[in-house]
Coordinates of C-alpha atoms and ligand atoms in Angstrom, one line a residue:
M1 CA -15.0 -2.9 36.7
G2 CA -15.9 0.3 34.9
L3 CA -19.6 1.0 34.2
M4 CA -19.5 1.9 30.5
M5 CA -21.3 0.1 27.9
Q6 CA -19.9 -2.9 26.4
Q7 CA -20.0 -2.8 22.6
P8 CA -17.7 -4.8 20.3
L9 CA -15.7 -2.9 17.8
L10 CA -17.0 -4.2 14.6
I11 CA -16.7 -3.1 11.0
S12 CA -20.4 -3.0 10.4
S13 CA -20.6 -0.1 12.9
L14 CA -18.4 2.1 10.5
L15 CA -21.2 1.7 7.9
R16 CA -24.1 2.3 10.3
H17 CA -22.4 5.4 11.2
A18 CA -22.0 6.7 7.6
E19 CA -25.5 5.7 6.6
R20 CA -27.0 7.5 9.8
H21 CA -24.7 10.5 10.2
H22 CA -23.4 11.0 6.6
G23 CA -26.1 9.4 4.5
E24 CA -26.0 12.2 2.0
Q25 CA -22.1 11.9 1.3
L26 CA -21.1 10.7 -2.3
V27 CA -19.1 7.8 -3.3
V28 CA -18.1 8.4 -6.8
S29 CA -16.5 5.4 -8.9
R30 CA -15.0 5.0 -12.3
R31 CA -16.3 1.7 -13.5
V32 CA -14.5 -1.0 -15.2
E33 CA -17.3 -0.7 -17.5
G34 CA -16.0 2.7 -18.4
D35 CA -18.4 5.2 -17.0
I36 CA -18.7 7.1 -13.8
H37 CA -21.0 6.0 -11.2
R38 CA -22.3 7.9 -8.2
Y39 CA -24.4 7.1 -5.3
T40 CA -24.6 8.0 -1.4
Y41 CA -23.5 6.3 1.8
R42 CA -27.1 5.6 2.2
D43 CA -27.3 3.8 -1.0
M44 CA -24.0 1.9 -0.4
A45 CA -25.4 0.9 3.2
S46 CA -28.5 -0.5 1.6
R47 CA -26.9 -2.4 -1.1
S48 CA -24.2 -3.9 1.4
R49 CA -27.1 -5.2 3.4
R50 CA -28.7 -6.8 0.3
M51 CA -25.3 -8.4 -0.7
A52 CA -24.9 -9.6 2.7
K53 CA -28.2 -11.5 2.4
A54 CA -27.3 -12.7 -1.3
L55 CA -24.0 -14.1 -0.1
G56 CA -25.6 -15.7 2.9
S57 CA -28.1 -17.4 0.7
L58 CA -24.7 -18.7 -1.4
G59 CA -23.7 -20.4 2.0
M60 CA -21.4 -17.6 3.2
E61 CA -21.3 -18.4 6.9
P62 CA -19.1 -16.6 9.6
G63 CA -15.5 -17.5 9.1
V64 CA -15.8 -18.4 5.5
R65 CA -13.5 -16.5 3.3
V66 CA -14.8 -14.7 0.4
G67 CA -12.1 -13.6 -2.2
T68 CA -12.1 -10.6 -4.4
L69 CA -10.4 -9.7 -7.5
A70 CA -11.2 -6.0 -8.1
W71 CA -10.1 -2.6 -8.5
N72 CA -11.4 0.3 -6.5
G73 CA -14.9 0.8 -6.9
Y74 CA -18.4 0.9 -5.2
R75 CA -19.2 -3.0 -5.7
H76 CA -15.8 -3.9 -4.0
L77 CA -16.6 -1.4 -1.2
E78 CA -20.0 -3.0 -0.7
L79 CA -18.1 -6.4 -0.4
Y80 CA -15.8 -4.9 2.2
Y81 CA -19.0 -4.1 4.4
A82 CA -21.3 -7.1 3.3
V83 CA -18.5 -9.9 3.8
S84 CA -16.7 -8.6 6.9
G85 CA -20.0 -7.1 8.6
S86 CA -21.4 -10.7 8.3
G87 CA -18.7 -12.2 10.3
A88 CA -17.0 -13.8 7.2
V89 CA -13.6 -13.0 6.0
L90 CA -12.9 -10.7 3.0
H91 CA -9.8 -11.9 1.2
T92 CA -8.6 -9.3 -1.3
L93 CA -6.4 -10.8 -3.9
N94 CA -3.9 -9.0 -6.0
P95 CA -4.7 -9.2 -9.6
R96 CA -1.1 -8.2 -10.7
L97 CA 0.1 -11.4 -9.3
H98 CA 1.2 -14.2 -11.6
P99 CA -1.8 -16.6 -12.1
D100 CA 0.1 -19.6 -10.4
Q101 CA 0.7 -17.3 -7.5
L102 CA -3.0 -16.2 -7.3
V103 CA -4.4 -19.9 -7.5
W104 CA -1.8 -20.8 -4.6
I105 CA -2.9 -17.9 -2.4
A106 CA -6.7 -18.7 -2.9
E107 CA -6.1 -22.4 -2.1
N108 CA -4.0 -21.4 0.8
A109 CA -6.6 -19.2 2.1
Q110 CA -9.4 -21.7 1.4
D111 CA -11.6 -19.3 -0.5
K112 CA -15.0 -20.6 -1.2
V113 CA -16.5 -17.6 -3.1
L114 CA -14.7 -15.5 -5.6
C115 CA -16.1 -12.2 -6.7
F116 CA -14.2 -10.3 -9.5
D117 CA -14.3 -7.5 -12.0
L118 CA -15.3 -7.8 -15.6
N119 CA -11.9 -7.2 -16.9
F120 CA -10.5 -10.3 -15.0
L121 CA -13.1 -12.8 -16.7
P122 CA -10.2 -14.1 -19.0
L123 CA -8.0 -14.6 -15.9
I124 CA -10.5 -16.3 -13.8
E125 CA -11.6 -18.5 -16.9
A126 CA -8.0 -19.7 -17.4
V127 CA -7.6 -20.4 -13.6
A128 CA -11.1 -21.6 -12.4
P129 CA -10.3 -25.3 -13.2
R130 CA -7.5 -25.1 -10.7
L131 CA -9.7 -23.7 -8.1
P132 CA -11.9 -26.8 -7.1
G133 CA -12.3 -25.3 -3.5
I134 CA -14.6 -22.2 -4.9
D135 CA -18.2 -23.0 -4.8
A136 CA -19.3 -19.8 -6.4
F137 CA -17.8 -17.4 -8.9
V138 CA -19.6 -13.8 -8.9
L139 CA -19.0 -11.6 -11.9
M140 CA -19.1 -8.0 -10.4
T141 CA -21.3 -6.5 -13.2
D142 CA -25.0 -6.2 -14.2
R143 CA -27.0 -8.4 -16.5
A144 CA -26.1 -6.4 -19.8
H145 CA -22.4 -7.0 -19.2
M146 CA -22.6 -10.7 -18.6
P147 CA -20.7 -12.9 -21.2
A148 CA -22.9 -14.8 -23.6
Q149 CA -20.5 -17.7 -23.1
T150 CA -18.1 -18.7 -20.5
S151 CA -16.0 -21.7 -19.4
I152 CA -16.8 -20.9 -15.7
P153 CA -19.7 -23.3 -14.5
N154 CA -22.5 -21.4 -13.0
L155 CA -21.1 -17.9 -13.3
L156 CA -23.2 -15.7 -11.1
C157 CA -24.1 -12.0 -11.7
Y158 CA -23.5 -9.4 -8.9
E159 CA -26.5 -7.2 -9.8
D160 CA -28.9 -10.3 -10.2
L161 CA -27.9 -11.6 -6.9
M162 CA -28.7 -7.8 -5.6
A163 CA -31.9 -7.6 -7.1
A164 CA -33.1 -10.8 -5.6
Q165 CA -32.9 -9.4 -2.1
D166 CA -34.3 -6.5 0.0
D167 CA -32.3 -4.5 2.4
V168 CA -34.1 -5.6 5.7
F169 CA -31.0 -7.1 7.6
E170 CA -29.5 -6.5 10.8
W171 CA -25.7 -6.9 11.2
P172 CA -24.8 -9.6 13.5
E173 CA -23.0 -9.0 16.8
F174 CA -20.0 -11.0 17.5
D175 CA -16.6 -11.0 19.2
E176 CA -14.6 -8.1 18.2
C177 CA -11.4 -10.3 18.0
M178 CA -13.0 -12.2 15.1
A179 CA -11.2 -12.3 11.7
S180 CA -12.6 -9.6 9.2
S181 CA -10.1 -9.8 6.4
L182 CA -7.1 -11.3 4.8
C183 CA -4.3 -10.0 2.7
Y184 CA -1.2 -11.8 1.4
T185 CA 2.3 -10.0 1.7
S186 CA 3.5 -8.9 -1.7
G187 CA 5.9 -11.7 -1.7
T188 CA 9.2 -10.2 -3.0
T189 CA 10.8 -13.3 -1.4
G190 CA 9.4 -16.7 -1.0
N191 CA 5.8 -17.7 -0.9
P192 CA 3.3 -14.9 0.1
K193 CA 2.1 -15.1 3.6
G194 CA -1.4 -14.4 4.7
V195 CA -2.1 -11.7 7.5
L196 CA -5.3 -12.1 9.0
Y197 CA -7.1 -8.8 10.5
S198 CA -9.6 -8.8 13.0
H199 CA -12.5 -6.4 13.5
R200 CA -10.8 -4.9 16.6
S201 CA -7.3 -4.4 14.9
T202 CA -9.3 -2.9 12.0
L203 CA -11.2 -0.5 14.1
L204 CA -8.4 0.7 16.3
H205 CA -6.3 1.3 13.0
T206 CA -9.1 3.2 11.6
Y207 CA -9.4 5.5 14.7
A208 CA -5.5 6.1 14.8
S209 CA -5.1 6.6 10.9
A210 CA -7.8 9.5 10.9
L211 CA -6.0 11.6 13.6
P212 CA -4.6 15.0 12.9
D213 CA -1.0 13.9 13.1
A214 CA -1.7 10.8 11.0
L215 CA -3.8 11.2 7.8
N216 CA -5.7 14.1 9.2
L217 CA -9.2 13.0 7.6
S218 CA -12.4 14.8 8.1
A219 CA -15.9 15.0 6.8
R220 CA -14.8 17.9 4.7
D221 CA -12.5 15.8 2.5
T222 CA -12.9 14.3 -0.8
I223 CA -10.5 11.1 -0.7
L224 CA -9.3 9.4 -3.8
P225 CA -7.3 6.3 -3.0
V226 CA -5.1 5.2 -5.8
V227 CA -3.6 2.6 -3.3
P228 CA -5.6 -0.4 -4.2
M229 CA -8.4 -1.8 -2.2
F230 CA -6.6 -5.4 -3.1
H231 CA -3.5 -4.2 -1.1
V232 CA -3.7 -3.8 2.6
N233 CA -7.2 -2.5 2.5
A234 CA -6.2 0.6 0.5
W235 CA -4.3 1.9 3.7
G236 CA -7.7 1.6 5.5
L237 CA -9.1 4.4 3.7
P238 CA -12.3 2.5 2.9
Y239 CA -13.0 2.3 6.6
S240 CA -11.7 5.7 7.8
A241 CA -13.8 7.4 5.0
C242 CA -16.9 6.0 6.6
M243 CA -15.8 6.9 10.2
V244 CA -15.4 10.5 9.3
G245 CA -17.9 10.8 6.5
A246 CA -15.6 11.8 3.7
K247 CA -16.5 11.7 0.1
L248 CA -14.8 8.8 -1.4
V249 CA -13.6 8.8 -5.2
L250 CA -12.5 5.4 -6.4
P251 CA -10.5 5.3 -9.7
G252 CA -11.2 2.0 -10.9
P253 CA -8.5 0.5 -13.3
A254 CA -7.6 3.9 -14.9
L255 CA -4.6 4.8 -12.9
D256 CA -2.6 6.8 -15.7
G257 CA -1.6 10.4 -14.8
A258 CA -4.4 11.9 -17.3
S259 CA -7.2 9.8 -16.0
L260 CA -6.4 10.4 -12.3
Y261 CA -6.0 13.9 -13.0
A262 CA -9.3 14.3 -14.7
L263 CA -11.0 12.4 -11.9
M264 CA -9.3 14.7 -9.1
E265 CA -10.3 18.0 -10.9
A266 CA -14.1 16.8 -11.8
E267 CA -14.8 15.6 -8.2
G268 CA -13.0 18.3 -6.1
V269 CA -10.6 15.9 -4.6
T270 CA -8.7 17.3 -1.6
L271 CA -6.6 14.3 -0.5
S272 CA -5.2 11.2 -2.5
A273 CA -3.0 8.5 -1.4
G274 CA -0.5 6.1 -3.5
V275 CA 3.0 4.7 -3.9
P276 CA 5.7 6.9 -5.5
T277 CA 5.5 5.1 -8.8
V278 CA 1.9 6.3 -9.4
W279 CA 2.6 9.9 -8.6
Q280 CA 5.4 9.8 -11.0
G281 CA 2.8 9.3 -13.9
L282 CA 0.6 12.1 -12.5
L283 CA 3.4 14.5 -12.2
A284 CA 4.8 13.8 -15.6
H285 CA 1.1 14.3 -17.1
T286 CA 0.8 17.9 -15.1
Q287 CA 4.3 19.0 -15.7
G288 CA 4.0 18.1 -19.4
K289 CA 0.8 20.0 -19.9
G290 CA 1.4 23.0 -17.4
L291 CA -1.8 21.9 -15.4
R292 CA -2.5 22.8 -11.7
F293 CA -4.5 21.1 -9.0
S294 CA -7.4 23.1 -8.3
S295 CA -8.7 21.4 -5.1
M296 CA -6.0 18.8 -4.0
N297 CA -4.2 20.0 -1.1
R298 CA -2.7 16.9 0.4
T299 CA -1.3 13.6 -0.7
I300 CA -0.2 10.4 1.1
I301 CA 3.0 8.9 -0.2
G302 CA 4.1 5.4 1.1
G303 CA 4.8 1.9 0.4
S304 CA 8.3 2.7 -0.7
A305 CA 10.4 5.8 0.4
C306 CA 9.1 9.1 -1.2
P307 CA 12.0 10.6 -2.9
P308 CA 12.5 14.2 -1.7
A309 CA 12.5 15.4 -5.2
M310 CA 8.8 14.3 -5.4
M311 CA 7.9 16.0 -2.1
E312 CA 9.6 19.0 -3.6
A313 CA 7.7 19.0 -6.9
F314 CA 4.2 18.4 -5.2
E315 CA 5.0 21.2 -2.5
D316 CA 7.0 23.6 -4.4
Q317 CA 5.3 23.6 -7.9
Y318 CA 1.6 22.8 -6.9
G319 CA 1.1 23.7 -3.2
V320 CA 0.1 20.0 -2.5
Q321 CA 1.4 19.1 1.0
V322 CA 2.9 15.4 1.0
L323 CA 2.5 13.3 4.0
H324 CA 5.1 10.5 4.0
V325 CA 3.9 7.2 5.6
W326 CA 5.4 3.9 6.3
G327 CA 3.7 0.6 7.0
M328 CA 3.4 -2.8 6.1
T329 CA 0.8 -5.3 5.3
E330 CA 1.5 -6.9 8.7
L331 CA 0.7 -3.5 10.2
S332 CA -2.6 -3.1 8.7
P333 CA -0.7 -1.1 7.3
L334 CA 0.1 2.3 8.9
G335 CA 3.1 2.6 11.5
T336 CA 4.3 5.9 11.2
V337 CA 3.7 9.3 9.5
G338 CA 6.2 12.3 8.9
V339 CA 4.4 15.1 10.5
L340 CA 6.4 17.9 12.3
K341 CA 6.3 18.6 16.1
T342 CA 6.1 22.1 17.7
E343 CA 9.9 22.0 18.3
Q344 CA 10.6 22.0 14.5
L345 CA 8.3 24.8 13.4
A346 CA 11.0 27.5 14.1
S347 CA 13.5 25.5 11.9
T348 CA 14.1 26.4 8.2
R349 CA 12.1 25.1 5.6
D350 CA 14.8 22.7 4.3
Q351 CA 15.4 21.5 7.8
Q352 CA 11.6 21.0 8.2
R353 CA 11.7 19.2 4.8
A354 CA 14.4 16.8 6.0
V355 CA 12.4 15.7 8.9
R356 CA 9.3 15.4 7.0
S357 CA 11.1 13.0 4.4
K358 CA 11.8 10.6 7.0
Q359 CA 9.3 7.8 7.5
G360 CA 7.8 9.6 10.5
R361 CA 6.7 9.1 14.3
A362 CA 4.9 6.3 15.5
L363 CA 1.0 6.6 15.7
F364 CA -0.3 5.8 19.2
G365 CA -0.9 2.1 19.0
I366 CA 2.5 1.6 17.6
D367 CA 5.7 1.2 19.6
M368 CA 9.1 0.6 17.9
K369 CA 12.6 0.4 18.7
I370 CA 15.9 -0.5 16.7
I371 CA 18.3 -3.0 17.7
D372 CA 21.9 -4.1 16.8
A373 CA 23.1 -7.6 15.6
Q374 CA 23.2 -8.6 19.2
G375 CA 19.9 -7.7 20.0
A376 CA 20.7 -4.8 22.2
E377 CA 18.6 -1.6 21.7
L378 CA 20.1 1.2 19.8
P379 CA 20.0 4.9 20.9
W380 CA 17.6 7.4 19.3
D381 CA 20.2 9.7 18.1
G382 CA 19.4 9.6 14.3
E383 CA 22.7 8.0 13.7
A384 CA 22.7 4.6 14.9
S385 CA 20.9 2.3 12.5
G386 CA 19.6 -1.0 13.3
D387 CA 16.8 -3.5 12.8
L388 CA 13.4 -2.1 13.3
L389 CA 10.9 -3.7 15.7
V390 CA 7.3 -2.7 16.3
R391 CA 4.5 -4.0 18.4
G392 CA 0.8 -3.0 19.0
P393 CA -2.7 -4.0 18.6
W394 CA -2.8 -3.9 14.8
V395 CA 0.4 -5.7 14.2
L396 CA 0.2 -9.2 13.2
S397 CA 0.9 -12.3 15.6
S398 CA 1.3 -15.1 13.3
Y399 CA 0.7 -15.7 9.7
V400 CA -2.0 -17.7 8.4
N401 CA -1.5 -21.5 8.1
D402 CA 2.0 -21.0 9.4
E403 CA 3.0 -24.0 11.3
G404 CA 6.6 -22.9 11.5
D405 CA 8.2 -20.7 14.2
S406 CA 6.6 -17.5 15.4
P407 CA 7.3 -14.7 13.3
L408 CA 7.7 -12.5 16.5
V409 CA 11.1 -12.1 18.5
K410 CA 11.5 -11.7 22.2
S411 CA 13.2 -8.6 23.3
E412 CA 13.4 -7.4 27.0
G413 CA 10.6 -10.0 27.8
Q414 CA 8.0 -8.5 25.1
D415 CA 7.2 -9.9 21.8
W416 CA 8.1 -7.7 18.8
F417 CA 7.7 -8.0 15.0
P418 CA 10.9 -7.6 13.1
T419 CA 10.0 -5.5 10.1
G420 CA 13.1 -6.4 8.0
D421 CA 13.6 -2.8 7.7
V422 CA 16.8 -1.1 8.8
A423 CA 16.2 2.3 10.5
T424 CA 17.5 5.2 12.5
I425 CA 15.4 7.1 15.1
D426 CA 16.2 10.6 16.0
P427 CA 15.7 12.1 19.5
A428 CA 12.4 13.6 18.5
G429 CA 11.1 10.1 17.6
F430 CA 11.4 10.2 13.9
M431 CA 12.4 7.1 12.3
N432 CA 14.1 6.9 9.0
I433 CA 14.4 3.8 7.0
T434 CA 17.9 3.5 5.5
D435 CA 17.2 0.2 3.9
R436 CA 15.5 -3.4 3.9
S437 CA 17.9 -5.5 5.7
K438 CA 18.2 -7.6 2.6
D439 CA 18.7 -4.7 0.4
V440 CA 21.5 -3.2 2.5
I441 CA 24.9 -2.6 0.8
K442 CA 27.8 -3.9 2.8
S443 CA 30.7 -2.4 1.4
G444 CA 34.1 -3.3 3.3
G445 CA 32.0 -4.3 6.4
E446 CA 30.3 -0.8 6.4
W447 CA 26.6 -0.2 5.5
I448 CA 25.6 2.1 2.7
G449 CA 21.9 2.8 2.3
S450 CA 20.5 2.2 -1.1
I451 CA 17.6 4.5 -0.6
D452 CA 19.8 7.7 0.0
L453 CA 21.6 7.0 -3.4
E454 CA 18.2 6.3 -5.0
N455 CA 16.9 9.7 -3.8
I456 CA 19.8 11.6 -5.1
A457 CA 19.3 10.0 -8.6
M458 CA 15.9 10.7 -8.5
A459 CA 16.6 14.4 -7.9
H460 CA 18.4 14.6 -11.4
P461 CA 16.0 16.0 -13.7
D462 CA 16.9 13.5 -16.6
V463 CA 16.2 10.5 -14.5
A464 CA 12.6 8.7 -14.6
M465 CA 13.5 5.9 -12.1
A466 CA 16.5 4.7 -10.4
A467 CA 17.2 1.7 -8.1
C468 CA 20.6 1.0 -6.3
I469 CA 21.7 -2.5 -5.7
A470 CA 24.6 -4.3 -4.0
A471 CA 26.7 -5.5 -6.7
R472 CA 29.3 -8.2 -5.8
H473 CA 32.9 -6.6 -5.8
P474 CA 36.2 -8.3 -5.8
K475 CA 37.7 -6.0 -3.1
W476 CA 35.0 -4.4 -1.3
D477 CA 32.4 -7.5 -1.2
E478 CA 29.7 -5.3 -2.1
R479 CA 29.6 -1.9 -3.9
P480 CA 26.5 0.1 -5.1
L481 CA 25.3 -0.1 -8.5
L482 CA 22.7 2.3 -9.9
V483 CA 20.3 0.9 -12.3
V484 CA 18.5 3.9 -14.1
V485 CA 15.6 4.6 -16.5
R486 CA 16.1 7.9 -18.3
K487 CA 13.3 10.4 -19.0
P488 CA 12.1 9.9 -22.5
G489 CA 14.6 12.0 -24.8
A490 CA 17.1 12.5 -22.1
E491 CA 20.7 12.0 -22.9
L492 CA 22.2 11.6 -19.5
S493 CA 25.6 9.8 -19.3
R494 CA 27.1 7.7 -16.5
E495 CA 29.8 10.3 -15.8
Q496 CA 27.1 13.2 -15.6
L497 CA 25.0 11.1 -13.3
L498 CA 27.9 10.1 -11.0
G499 CA 29.2 13.8 -11.0
F500 CA 25.8 14.7 -9.6
Y501 CA 26.7 12.8 -6.3
E502 CA 29.7 15.2 -5.7
G503 CA 29.3 16.9 -2.4
K504 CA 25.9 15.3 -1.6
I505 CA 27.2 12.2 0.2
A506 CA 30.4 10.6 1.5
K507 CA 32.7 10.2 -1.5
W508 CA 32.9 6.4 -0.8
W509 CA 29.1 6.0 -1.0
T510 CA 29.1 7.2 -4.6
P511 CA 27.9 4.2 -6.7
D512 CA 30.8 2.6 -8.6
D513 CA 28.7 2.3 -11.9
V514 CA 25.3 3.3 -13.7
V515 CA 23.4 0.8 -15.8
F516 CA 20.9 2.4 -18.1
I517 CA 17.8 0.3 -18.9
D518 CA 14.3 0.8 -20.5
A519 CA 12.2 -0.1 -17.4
L520 CA 12.8 -1.4 -13.9
P521 CA 11.0 -4.8 -12.9
M522 CA 8.0 -3.8 -10.7
G523 CA 6.2 -6.1 -8.3
A524 CA 2.5 -6.4 -7.9
T525 CA 2.3 -3.5 -5.4
G526 CA 4.3 -1.0 -7.3
K527 CA 7.7 -1.8 -5.6
I528 CA 10.8 -2.2 -7.4
L529 CA 11.7 -6.0 -7.6
K530 CA 15.3 -5.5 -6.3
H531 CA 16.1 -9.2 -6.3
Q532 CA 15.5 -9.4 -10.1
L533 CA 18.0 -6.5 -10.6
R534 CA 20.3 -8.3 -8.3
E535 CA 20.0 -11.6 -10.2
R536 CA 20.5 -9.6 -13.5
F537 CA 23.3 -7.1 -12.6
G538 CA 24.8 -8.7 -9.3
D539 CA 28.0 -9.6 -11.1
F540 CA 28.2 -6.2 -13.1
L541 CA 31.3 -5.1 -11.1
M542 CA 33.2 -8.3 -11.1
Q543 CA 35.0 -8.2 -14.5
P544 CA 35.4 -4.6 -15.3
A545 CA 37.4 -5.0 -18.5
E546 CA 34.5 -7.3 -19.8
R547 CA 31.2 -5.3 -18.6
P548 CA 28.1 -6.1 -20.7
T549 CA 26.7 -3.1 -22.3
V550 CA 23.2 -2.6 -21.5
G551 CA 20.5 -0.3 -22.4
Ligands
AMP1 P1 4.2 -4.1 2.0 O1 3.9 -5.3 3.1 O2 4.2 -4.7 0.8 O3 3.2 -3.0 2.3 O4 5.7 -3.7 2.2 C1 6.1 -3.2 3.5 C2 7.6 -2.8 3.2 O5 7.5 -1.5 2.3 C3 8.0 -2.0 4.4 O6 8.7 -3.2 5.3 C4 9.2 -1.2 3.7 O7 10.3 -2.0 3.4 C5 8.6 -0.7 2.6 N1 8.0 0.5 2.9 C6 6.7 1.0 3.1 N2 6.5 2.3 3.2 C7 7.7 2.8 3.0 C8 8.2 4.2 3.1 N3 7.6 5.0 3.3 N4 9.6 4.2 2.9 C9 10.5 3.3 2.7 N5 10.0 2.0 2.6 C10 8.6 1.6 2.7

């Protein structure tokens, strides 16, 4: 045996470190109440201890699940540490889900306490009678903002609970493999499934995500996570910011381009993180007004493919470097980051950008491979595309309450998690997602990747959003159909857009048709709901003579 100290990897240690070594560092939040709130890691640590005591007084014990329904803000951050640090399980619920789904998830998770932001009061009032398992509802606000009347029995006030406690509290020590937090997958198919993280998986993910060739985080950064704390722990940033001592700027519910831009400039944000749809709003705002970013130098884009046109806009117009990341709820979430190696530094800027547009290289801790339909491993030649499998200490082994078969598959004697993504891997180890397996377009037995087709459409100056789906076809089985939202005022025609594909891809990949609509259906985590588009337009190509007119 080695002769080193045995200390469990616990989430509370991140907060202890931030308080002791970065106590003066700031956490700035745009509150749901409308104003800006500022305090230090020292304040946050003190309040987290008080909240741990308060929740303990409400019966929160190790293992108990505490739900949150909240935006990115300091009270939510306090709960991240107060709940997990006490040995209970923080269950972040996604407020963008349908109320029926929220009720289903809270029941499935057996939440006992539910803490929620002020603007969700009407929603919780509506669903509270259907949540008999919840013993305590806590409104995350102060006494002045408590409603005079509510149908929620014994509604508790977060700041009153806080005020009743002092901060003398020792974080308990326990096994690092205990559950720390819970997040349900976005549920684009079937019922959502619960992914239960542990302290150990979270800490290892935090270390790896901060590395220079990952998110490259430091004490000199000011980080604004737009990616919500209710979806895969905001890509781990509430943990990694404490680990490195970075300033945190939390945008609350104001995620429009103007509000984000104002906060970024006011707080000197150097790094932000979010899904492509959010950045579209930000870029539309800055481009429309001719604005510059005075401090932001990097932005992390993931959750769905970053269109190369977006990378170009950030880098060429604004000098903001784009980090393209890929991950999943089941991966805590980070798996790969598109950062160059030495061997690519001599290539042209366009070649480098082509590499950085891929989903990227595996972080240490994640292993990956691609397999064909028979389960045989495919070569890393950048050409062969197959089902992507991953394994590692922050990859899930089984879903919550899942009595069915294991989600893992055996490959060469080892357990792997099948991601449902279809990808190539090049000789340098860069993985490129060509599709979700269920989104792949199978034309005459050959695969057409929808992401490439969407990226080209998105590069057209008149296109605001584009999704490419497999539409049934009498001859080819399936053919690509492009569903497009034009930019306001643009008069782009079907022929102009299809002509834009010429020379950019193999001719037979060109979409068969274009449908213009006003808005694409978006899921609760900012991803386009392609199954809804398939339901609506799946037969669009079947009767060419009688095609419906849309848009
Ligand atoms: P979620 O669990 O909701 O985070 O969804 C995970 C899925 O989002 C992955 O399996 C991918 O299909 C997709 N995804 C995440 N990041 C990317 C990316 N950078 N490019 C393409 N797809 C992505």
